[in-house]
XYZ file of C-alpha atoms in Angstrom:
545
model
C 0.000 0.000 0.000
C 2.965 2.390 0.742
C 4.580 1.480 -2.645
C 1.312 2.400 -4.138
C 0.838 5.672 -2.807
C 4.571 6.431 -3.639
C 3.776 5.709 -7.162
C 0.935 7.274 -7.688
C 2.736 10.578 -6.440
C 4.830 9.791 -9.348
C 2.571 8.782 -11.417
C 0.012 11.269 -11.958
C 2.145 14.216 -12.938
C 3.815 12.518 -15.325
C 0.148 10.940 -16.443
C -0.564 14.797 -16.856
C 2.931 15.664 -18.919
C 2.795 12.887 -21.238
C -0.834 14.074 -22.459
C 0.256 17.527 -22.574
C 3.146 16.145 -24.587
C 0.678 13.959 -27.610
C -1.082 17.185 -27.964
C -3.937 14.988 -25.975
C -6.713 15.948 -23.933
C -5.025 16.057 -20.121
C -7.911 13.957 -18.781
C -6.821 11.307 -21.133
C -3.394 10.425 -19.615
C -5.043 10.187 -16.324
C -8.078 7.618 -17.998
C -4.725 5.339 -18.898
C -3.250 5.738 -15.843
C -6.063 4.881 -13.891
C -6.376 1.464 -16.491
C -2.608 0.851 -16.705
C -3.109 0.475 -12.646
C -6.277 -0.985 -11.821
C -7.076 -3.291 -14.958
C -3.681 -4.333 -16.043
C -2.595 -4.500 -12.422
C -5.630 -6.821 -12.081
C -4.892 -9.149 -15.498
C -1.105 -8.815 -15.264
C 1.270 -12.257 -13.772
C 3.905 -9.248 -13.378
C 4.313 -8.603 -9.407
C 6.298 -5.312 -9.714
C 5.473 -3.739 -13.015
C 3.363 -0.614 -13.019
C 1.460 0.097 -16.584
C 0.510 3.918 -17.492
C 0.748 6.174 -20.751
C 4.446 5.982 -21.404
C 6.996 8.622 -22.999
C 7.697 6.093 -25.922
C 4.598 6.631 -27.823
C 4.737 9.865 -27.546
C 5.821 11.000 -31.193
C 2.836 8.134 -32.553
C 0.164 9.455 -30.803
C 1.159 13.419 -31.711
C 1.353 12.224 -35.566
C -1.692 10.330 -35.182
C -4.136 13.140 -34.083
C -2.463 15.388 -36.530
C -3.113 12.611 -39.422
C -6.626 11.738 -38.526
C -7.544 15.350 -37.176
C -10.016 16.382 -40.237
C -9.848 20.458 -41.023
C -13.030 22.564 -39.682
C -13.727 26.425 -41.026
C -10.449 28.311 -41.302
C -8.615 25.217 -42.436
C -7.420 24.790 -38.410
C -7.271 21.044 -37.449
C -10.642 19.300 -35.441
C -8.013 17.830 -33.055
C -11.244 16.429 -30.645
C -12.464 14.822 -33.470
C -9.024 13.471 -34.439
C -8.502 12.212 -30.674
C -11.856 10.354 -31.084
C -10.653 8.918 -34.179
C -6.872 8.199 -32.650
C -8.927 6.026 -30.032
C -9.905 3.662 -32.358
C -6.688 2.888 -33.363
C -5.845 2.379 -29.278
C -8.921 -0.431 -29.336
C -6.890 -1.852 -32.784
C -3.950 -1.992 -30.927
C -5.507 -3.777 -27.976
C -6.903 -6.245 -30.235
C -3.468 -6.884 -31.824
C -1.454 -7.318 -28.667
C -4.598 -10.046 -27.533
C -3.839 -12.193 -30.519
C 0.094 -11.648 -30.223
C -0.282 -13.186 -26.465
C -1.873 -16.420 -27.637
C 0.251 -16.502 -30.541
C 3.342 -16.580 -28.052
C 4.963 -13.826 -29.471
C 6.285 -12.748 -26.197
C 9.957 -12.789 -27.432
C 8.936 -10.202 -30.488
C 11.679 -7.850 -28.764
C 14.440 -10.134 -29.260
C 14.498 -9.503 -33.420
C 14.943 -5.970 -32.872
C 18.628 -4.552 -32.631
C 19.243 -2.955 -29.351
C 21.354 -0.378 -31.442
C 17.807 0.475 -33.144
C 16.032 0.530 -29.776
C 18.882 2.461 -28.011
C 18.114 5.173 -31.153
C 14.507 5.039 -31.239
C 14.447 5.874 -27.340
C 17.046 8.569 -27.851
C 14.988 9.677 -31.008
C 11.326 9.863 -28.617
C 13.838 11.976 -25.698
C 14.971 14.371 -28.567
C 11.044 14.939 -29.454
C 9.220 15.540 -25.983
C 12.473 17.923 -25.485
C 11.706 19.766 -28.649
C 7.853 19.226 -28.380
C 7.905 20.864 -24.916
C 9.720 24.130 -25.348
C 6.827 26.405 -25.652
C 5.265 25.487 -22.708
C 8.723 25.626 -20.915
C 9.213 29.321 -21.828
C 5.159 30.243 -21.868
C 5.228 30.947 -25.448
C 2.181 33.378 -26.645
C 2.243 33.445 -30.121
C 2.952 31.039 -33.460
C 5.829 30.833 -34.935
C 4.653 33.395 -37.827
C 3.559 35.939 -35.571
C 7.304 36.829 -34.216
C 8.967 38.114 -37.269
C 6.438 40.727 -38.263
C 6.997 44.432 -36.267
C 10.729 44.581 -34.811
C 13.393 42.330 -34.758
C 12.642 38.519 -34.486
C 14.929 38.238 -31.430
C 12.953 40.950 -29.640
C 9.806 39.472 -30.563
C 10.615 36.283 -29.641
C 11.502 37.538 -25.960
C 8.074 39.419 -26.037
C 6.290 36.269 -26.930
C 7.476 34.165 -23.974
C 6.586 34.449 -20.133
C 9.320 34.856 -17.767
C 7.663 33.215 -14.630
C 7.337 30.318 -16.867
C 10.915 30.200 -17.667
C 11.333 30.687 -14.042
C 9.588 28.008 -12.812
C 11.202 25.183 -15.678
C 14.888 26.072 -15.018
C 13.443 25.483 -10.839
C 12.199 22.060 -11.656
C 15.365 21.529 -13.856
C 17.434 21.963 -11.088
C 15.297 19.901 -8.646
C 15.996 16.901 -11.208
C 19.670 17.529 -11.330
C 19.880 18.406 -6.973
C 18.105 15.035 -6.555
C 19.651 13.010 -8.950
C 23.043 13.553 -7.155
C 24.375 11.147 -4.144
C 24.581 13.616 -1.125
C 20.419 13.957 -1.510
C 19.871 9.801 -1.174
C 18.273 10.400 2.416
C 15.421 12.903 0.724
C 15.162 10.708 -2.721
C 12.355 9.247 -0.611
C 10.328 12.171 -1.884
C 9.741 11.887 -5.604
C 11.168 14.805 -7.583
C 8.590 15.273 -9.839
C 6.030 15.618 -7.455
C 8.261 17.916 -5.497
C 8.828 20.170 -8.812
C 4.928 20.435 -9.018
C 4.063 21.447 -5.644
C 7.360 23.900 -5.598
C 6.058 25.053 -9.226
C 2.679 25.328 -7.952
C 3.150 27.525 -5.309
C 5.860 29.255 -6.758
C 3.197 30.457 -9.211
C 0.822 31.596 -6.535
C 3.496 33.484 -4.679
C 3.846 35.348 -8.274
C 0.509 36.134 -8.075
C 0.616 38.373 -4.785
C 4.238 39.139 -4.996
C 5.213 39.892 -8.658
C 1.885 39.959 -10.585
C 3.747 40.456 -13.835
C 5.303 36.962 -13.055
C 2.386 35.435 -12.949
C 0.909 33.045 -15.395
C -2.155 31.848 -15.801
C -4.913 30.410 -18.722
C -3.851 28.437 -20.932
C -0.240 28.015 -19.369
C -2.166 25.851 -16.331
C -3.387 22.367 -16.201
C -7.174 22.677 -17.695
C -8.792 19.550 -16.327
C -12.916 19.359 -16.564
C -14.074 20.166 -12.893
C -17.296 17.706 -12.604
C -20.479 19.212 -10.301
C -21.975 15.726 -9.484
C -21.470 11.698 -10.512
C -22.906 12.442 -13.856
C -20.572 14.952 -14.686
C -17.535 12.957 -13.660
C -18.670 10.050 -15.761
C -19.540 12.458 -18.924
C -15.254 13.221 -18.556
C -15.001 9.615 -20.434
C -14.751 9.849 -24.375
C -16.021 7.329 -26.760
C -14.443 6.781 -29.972
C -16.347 7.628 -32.817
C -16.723 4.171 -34.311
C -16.384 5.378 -37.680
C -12.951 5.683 -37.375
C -12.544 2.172 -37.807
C -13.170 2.423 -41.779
C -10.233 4.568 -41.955
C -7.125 3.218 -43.436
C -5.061 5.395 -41.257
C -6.335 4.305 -38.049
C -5.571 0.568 -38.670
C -2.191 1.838 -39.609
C -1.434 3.439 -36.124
C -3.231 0.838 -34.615
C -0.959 -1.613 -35.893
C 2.240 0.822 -34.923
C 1.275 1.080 -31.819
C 0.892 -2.226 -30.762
C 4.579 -3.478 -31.537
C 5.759 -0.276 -30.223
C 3.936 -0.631 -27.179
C 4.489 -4.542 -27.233
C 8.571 -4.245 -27.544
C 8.474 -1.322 -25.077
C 6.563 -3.644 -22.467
C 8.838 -6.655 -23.160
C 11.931 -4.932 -22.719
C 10.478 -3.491 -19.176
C 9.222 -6.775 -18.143
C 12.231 -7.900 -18.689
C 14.076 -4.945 -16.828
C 11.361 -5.648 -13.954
C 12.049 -9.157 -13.799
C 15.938 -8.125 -13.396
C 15.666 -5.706 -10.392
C 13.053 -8.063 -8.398
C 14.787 -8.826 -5.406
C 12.996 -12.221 -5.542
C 13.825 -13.032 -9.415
C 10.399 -14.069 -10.299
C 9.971 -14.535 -13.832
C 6.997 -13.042 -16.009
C 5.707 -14.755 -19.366
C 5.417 -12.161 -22.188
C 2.890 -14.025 -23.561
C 0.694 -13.453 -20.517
C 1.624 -10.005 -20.273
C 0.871 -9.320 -23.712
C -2.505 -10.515 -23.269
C -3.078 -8.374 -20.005
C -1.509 -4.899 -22.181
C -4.072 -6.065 -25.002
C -7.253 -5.636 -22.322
C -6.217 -2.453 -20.883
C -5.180 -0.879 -24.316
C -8.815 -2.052 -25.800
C -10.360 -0.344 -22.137
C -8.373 2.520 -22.624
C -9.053 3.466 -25.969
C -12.738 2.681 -25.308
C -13.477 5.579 -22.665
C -11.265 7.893 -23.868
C -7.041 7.180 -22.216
C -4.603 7.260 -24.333
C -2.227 3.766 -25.174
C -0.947 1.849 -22.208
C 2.837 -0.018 -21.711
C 4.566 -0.912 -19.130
C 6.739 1.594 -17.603
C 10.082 0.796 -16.029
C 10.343 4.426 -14.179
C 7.037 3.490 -12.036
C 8.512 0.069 -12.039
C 11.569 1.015 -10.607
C 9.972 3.102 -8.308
C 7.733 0.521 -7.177
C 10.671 -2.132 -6.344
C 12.628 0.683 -4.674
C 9.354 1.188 -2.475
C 9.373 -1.829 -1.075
C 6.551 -3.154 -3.143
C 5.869 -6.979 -2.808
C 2.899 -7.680 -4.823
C 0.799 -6.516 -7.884
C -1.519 -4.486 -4.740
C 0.744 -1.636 -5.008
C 0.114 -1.208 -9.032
C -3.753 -1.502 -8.375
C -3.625 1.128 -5.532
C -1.957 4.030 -7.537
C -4.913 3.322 -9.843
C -7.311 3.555 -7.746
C -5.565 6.496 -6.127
C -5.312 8.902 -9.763
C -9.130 7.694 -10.012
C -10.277 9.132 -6.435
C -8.020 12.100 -7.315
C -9.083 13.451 -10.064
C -12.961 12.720 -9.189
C -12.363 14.608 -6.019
C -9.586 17.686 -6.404
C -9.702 18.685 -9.922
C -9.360 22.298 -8.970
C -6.345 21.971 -7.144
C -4.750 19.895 -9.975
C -6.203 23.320 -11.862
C -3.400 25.234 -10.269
C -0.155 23.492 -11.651
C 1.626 25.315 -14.215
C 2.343 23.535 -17.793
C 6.233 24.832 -17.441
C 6.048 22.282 -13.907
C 5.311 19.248 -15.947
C 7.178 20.533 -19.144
C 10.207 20.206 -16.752
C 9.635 16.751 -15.681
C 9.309 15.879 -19.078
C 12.174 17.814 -20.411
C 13.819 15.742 -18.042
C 12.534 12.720 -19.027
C 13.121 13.570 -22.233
C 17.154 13.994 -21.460
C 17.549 10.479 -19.639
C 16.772 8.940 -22.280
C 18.812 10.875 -25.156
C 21.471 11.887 -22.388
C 25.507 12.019 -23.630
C 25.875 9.153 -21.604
C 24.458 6.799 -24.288
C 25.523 8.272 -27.224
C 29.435 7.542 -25.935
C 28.538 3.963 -24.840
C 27.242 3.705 -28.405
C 30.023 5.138 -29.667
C 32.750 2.551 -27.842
C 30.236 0.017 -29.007
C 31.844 0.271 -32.581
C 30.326 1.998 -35.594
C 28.452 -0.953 -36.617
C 26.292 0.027 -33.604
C 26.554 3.966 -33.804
C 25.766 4.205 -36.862
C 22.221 2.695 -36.948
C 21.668 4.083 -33.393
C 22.381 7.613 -34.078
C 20.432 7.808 -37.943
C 17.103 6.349 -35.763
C 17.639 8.780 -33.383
C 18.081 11.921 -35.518
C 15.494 10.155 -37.891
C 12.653 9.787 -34.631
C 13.292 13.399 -34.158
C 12.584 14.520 -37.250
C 8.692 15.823 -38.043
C 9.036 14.774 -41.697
C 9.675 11.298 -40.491
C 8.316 10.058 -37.149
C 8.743 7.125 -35.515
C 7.592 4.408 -37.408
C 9.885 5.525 -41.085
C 12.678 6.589 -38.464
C 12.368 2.650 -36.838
C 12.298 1.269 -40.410
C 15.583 3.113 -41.647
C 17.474 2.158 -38.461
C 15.834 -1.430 -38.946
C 17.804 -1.036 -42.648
C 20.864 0.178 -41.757
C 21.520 -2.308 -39.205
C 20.791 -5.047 -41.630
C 23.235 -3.998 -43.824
C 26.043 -3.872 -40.633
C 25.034 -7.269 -40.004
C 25.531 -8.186 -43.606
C 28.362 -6.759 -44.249
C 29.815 -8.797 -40.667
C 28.563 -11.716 -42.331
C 30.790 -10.707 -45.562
C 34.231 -10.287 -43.278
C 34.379 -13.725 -42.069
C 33.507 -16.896 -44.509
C 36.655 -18.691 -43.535
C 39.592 -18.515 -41.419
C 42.433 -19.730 -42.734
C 46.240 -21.736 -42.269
C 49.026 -20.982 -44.720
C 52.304 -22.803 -44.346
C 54.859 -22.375 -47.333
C 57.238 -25.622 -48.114
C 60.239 -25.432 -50.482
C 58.317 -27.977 -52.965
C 54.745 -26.115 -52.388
C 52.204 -24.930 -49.618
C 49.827 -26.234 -47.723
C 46.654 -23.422 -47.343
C 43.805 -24.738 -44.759
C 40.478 -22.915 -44.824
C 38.319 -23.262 -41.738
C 34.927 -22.198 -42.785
C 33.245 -20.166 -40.178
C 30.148 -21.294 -38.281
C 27.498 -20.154 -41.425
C 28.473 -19.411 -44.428
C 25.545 -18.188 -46.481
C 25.773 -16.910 -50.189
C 26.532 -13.723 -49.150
C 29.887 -15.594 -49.164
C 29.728 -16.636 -52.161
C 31.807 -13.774 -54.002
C 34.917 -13.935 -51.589
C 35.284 -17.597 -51.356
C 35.090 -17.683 -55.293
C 37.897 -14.976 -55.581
C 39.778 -17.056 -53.000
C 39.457 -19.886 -54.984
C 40.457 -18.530 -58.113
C 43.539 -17.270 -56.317
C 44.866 -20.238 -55.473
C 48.197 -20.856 -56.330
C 49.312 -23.817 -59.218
C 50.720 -26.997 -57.757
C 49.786 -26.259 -54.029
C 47.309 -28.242 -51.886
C 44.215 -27.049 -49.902
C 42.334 -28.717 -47.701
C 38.858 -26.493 -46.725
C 37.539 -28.227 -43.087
C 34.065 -27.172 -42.629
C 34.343 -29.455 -38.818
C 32.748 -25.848 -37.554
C 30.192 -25.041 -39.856
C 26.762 -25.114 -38.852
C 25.091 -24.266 -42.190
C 26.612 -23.797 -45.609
C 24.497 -22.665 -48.489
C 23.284 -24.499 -51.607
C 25.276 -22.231 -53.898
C 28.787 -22.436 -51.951
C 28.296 -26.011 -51.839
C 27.792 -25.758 -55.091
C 30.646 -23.595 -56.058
C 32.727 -25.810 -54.187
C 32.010 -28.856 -55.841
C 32.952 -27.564 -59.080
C 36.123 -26.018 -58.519
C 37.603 -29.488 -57.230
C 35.954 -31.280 -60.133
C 37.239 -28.753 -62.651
C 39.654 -25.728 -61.907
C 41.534 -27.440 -59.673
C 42.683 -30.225 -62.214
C 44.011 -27.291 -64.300
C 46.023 -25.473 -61.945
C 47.351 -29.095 -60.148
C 46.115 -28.120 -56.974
C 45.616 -31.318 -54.904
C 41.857 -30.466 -52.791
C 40.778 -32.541 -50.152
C 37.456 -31.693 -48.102
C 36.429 -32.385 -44.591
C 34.028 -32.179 -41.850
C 31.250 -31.837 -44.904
C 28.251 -32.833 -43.198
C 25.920 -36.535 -44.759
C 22.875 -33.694 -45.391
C 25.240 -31.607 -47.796
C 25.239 -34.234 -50.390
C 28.880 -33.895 -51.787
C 29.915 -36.854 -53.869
C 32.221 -39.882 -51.720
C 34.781 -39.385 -54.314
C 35.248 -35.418 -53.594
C 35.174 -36.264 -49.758
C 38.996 -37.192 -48.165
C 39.163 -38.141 -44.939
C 41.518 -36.909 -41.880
C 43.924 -39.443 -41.726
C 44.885 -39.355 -45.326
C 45.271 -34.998 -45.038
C 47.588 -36.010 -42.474
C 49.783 -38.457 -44.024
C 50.174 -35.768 -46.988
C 51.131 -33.193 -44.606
C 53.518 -34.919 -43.165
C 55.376 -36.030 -46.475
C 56.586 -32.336 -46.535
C 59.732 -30.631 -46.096
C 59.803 -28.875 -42.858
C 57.701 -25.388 -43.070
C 60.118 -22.314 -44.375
C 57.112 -19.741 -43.531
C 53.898 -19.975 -41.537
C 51.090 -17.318 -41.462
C 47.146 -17.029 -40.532
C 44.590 -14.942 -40.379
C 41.020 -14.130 -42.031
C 40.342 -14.414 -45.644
C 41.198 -10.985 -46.827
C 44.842 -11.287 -45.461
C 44.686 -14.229 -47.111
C 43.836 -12.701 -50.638
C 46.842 -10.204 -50.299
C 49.116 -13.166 -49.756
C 48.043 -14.795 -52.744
C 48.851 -13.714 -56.274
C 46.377 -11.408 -58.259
């Protein structure tokens, strides 16, 4: 119960920022926080996971109102009717993570490349950074309104409200103050419900002290205060159904299922990690139990639902020992925003544009850009073109995703192309003697090097390719192989012996030589002048052109 009420303090202004953030109704964040606790708490075989809206889908669900928003007099966006529309796709995704559970596709998360998910996070910190600048500074007016009527750098001072700028760099420094190691006996206190009280009252002080500080309107939380039951339950939006013959809407329905479905695997996994009692959670199971909430959630009007690992974590460092605590900061959001709505009324955007800020930095801090960076370019590379790709508003997530996805196939293709064989050279007065080990799989990616090899070989030498290692070998290099002993080799009077080729490759018994015979024609040599060894392309620059 303590864990609970520690993570709902958590929970619900960050249920507030991450709405804010999607360009969502605030009242929607809370709806899936209240799910994420209560429902998924209730379905989920996770004992310390804690679901919610989660900083991850961010950058979907802002292109997905904007997509499905349709244009009203003026030519300005119907973003209410888009956000009924966007739910729709939430159900979808629901729907989709239900059949992935009893299709046991709990390990989906293993086929993507951490260097793409290390980028894709980065990319989604990058975006709620960018995404929540105006509301850190208290920015008045568009962008096209600043350059008319002065300078632009005048105008863009006039435009922004210095007690919001205030209040942001005072929550920024909370974050940093109680992120260092001298504040561990006050971490009990959650920062980010520290920066919205401080921010909060802060704001009021402005208002008797230094009225021109003040901020006010649309700069402050604007939740729906209900009179009476009926007005509480009229807070929940349905989806307009119709949504569901939109093309669009199955689109981000599908997106945001594997999004949501990796992100909760890889914090189930996390969770699993940091339980003190290692108790182990299916992904099937917990696929199923993210697939009800989602289909809840998008049902009455929340926004999409994964597991989180900053509740999580907050949860296990609580002291939590059962799945109690995750139902009791849902129940706790639900009782609070029935109950104090005008009080949440009073805390200023730049507050939660802070914690989010901040949010938005841990996960695209330095920090993981060097680790990427010692991790070799084969990682950087993909890591850092997802992440600058995410960011971008011409191509969002799901494109930015799919060119990291490319890039890192071609890194591990062109691995794959470094290493067909190993090989053994040893030089004899009479001849030499060049062993190729072929690596573990040798596909026909392959196929080019280990011909040029091959052609390379030397007149009157002997080679002896041992494939005792390899676990698969592809049609075509069997193939190519095959006729190079039968043929080329004749010509040049290069004596080839093969071994280790498994029964299933089918290689005639006459091409086949066993060990003991290699042997006995080793030894028949001269003692060795020269030995060298290495991989193939050292190999190739030992061998004549």
């Amino acid at each position: 119960m303590v864990a609970g009420i520690i993570v709902f303090l958590i929970a619900l202004p960050l249920c507030l920022g991450i709405a804010q953030a999607s360009n969502a109704p605030l009242f929607s964040g809370i709806v899936a926080g209240v799910v994420g606790g209560i429902v998924i708490g209730f379905f989920s075989r996770s004992h310390l996971s804690v679901s919610g809206p989660a900083a991850g889908l961010v950058a979907i669900v802002i292109g997905a109102i904007a997509t499905l928003s349709p244009s009203v007099a003026g030519g300005e966006p119907d973003t209410l009717a888009g956000f009924r529309f966007f739910l729709c796709a939430v159900i979808i995704a629901g729907v989709i993570q239900m059949v992935l559970g009893f299709l046991k596709a709990g390990t989906i998360a293993n086929y993507f490349p951490s260097s793409v998910i290390e980028g894709m996070l980065a990319g989604i910190g990058l975006t709620i950074i960018i995404k929540q600048l105006p509301d850190a500074v208290g920015f008045n007016a568009p962008a096209g309104d600043i350059s008319g009527g002065g300078s632009w750098f005048t105008n863009f001072f006039n435009a922004i409200e210095p007690g919001a700028v205030f209040i942001t760099l005072l929550g920024l420094g909370i974050f940093i103050l109680w992120s260092g190691k001298r504040m561990k006996k006050v971490q009990i206190i959650p920062a980010g419900l520290l920066v919205v009280v401080l921010g909060t009252l802060v704001n009021m002080l402005f208002h008797y002290l230094a009225p021109s500080l003040h901020i006010g309107g649309g700069h402050l939380v604007q939740l729906p205060v209900p009179q009476n039951v009926a007005d509480f339950a009229g807070q929940f939006m349905l989806p307009d159904f119709s949504g569901f013959m939109k093309p669009e809407v199955w689109q981000f329905g599908i997106v945001i299922a594997v999004v949501a479905s990796i992100e909760t695997l890889l914090c189930i996994e996390a969770t699993d990690k940091l339980d003190p009692q290692k108790r182990y959670t299916s992904g099937d199971s917990e696929l199923k139990a993210q697939g009800i909430g989602n289909m809840i959630s998008g049902f009455i009007g929340g926004l999409p639902i994964t597991s989180v690992i900053v509740r999580s974590s907050a949860n296990i460092n609580a002291g939590a020992k059962t799945k109690l605590s995750a139902i009791t900061h849902g129940v706790l959001l639900l009782v609070c925003v029935a109950t104090i709505p005008i009080i949440l009324n009073l805390i200023p955007k730049a507050a939660l544009a802070a914690i989010l800020i901040y949010t938005g930095y841990r996960l695209c801090r330095p920090a993981v850009f060097r680790h990427m960076w010692h991790a070799g370019l084969s990682q950087f590379i993909p890591f850092a073109v997802t992440a600058v790709a995410v960011a971008l508003p011409m191509v969002g997530l799901l494109k930015g995703v799919g060119i990291g996805m490319v890039i890192s196939i071609f890194y591990i293709l062109r691995n794959n192309l470094r290493v067909p064989f190993f090989y053994k050279r040893t030089v004899y007065q009479s001849g030499e003697v060049i062993t190729l080990d072929l690596a573990q799989d040798v596909s026909f990616l392959n196929k080019a090097s280990i011909k040029n090899t091959l052609k390379r070989l030397p007149r009157n030498s002997t080679v002896i390719i041992d494939a005792s290692q390899a676990e698969f070998i592809d049609y075509d290099v069997l193939e190519l192989i095959r006729d190079f002993r039968q043929n080329q080799a004749k010509h040049k009077n290069i004596k080839m012996s093969l071994l280790g080729f498994k029964n299933l490759y089918k290689l005639p018994e006459e091409v086949l030589t066993d060990p003991e015979t290699v042997e006995e024609m080793v030894k028949r040599r001269e003692p060795p002048i020269k030995r060298s060894a290495g991989r193939y392309k050292k190999l190739l620059r030992q061998l004549p052109a």
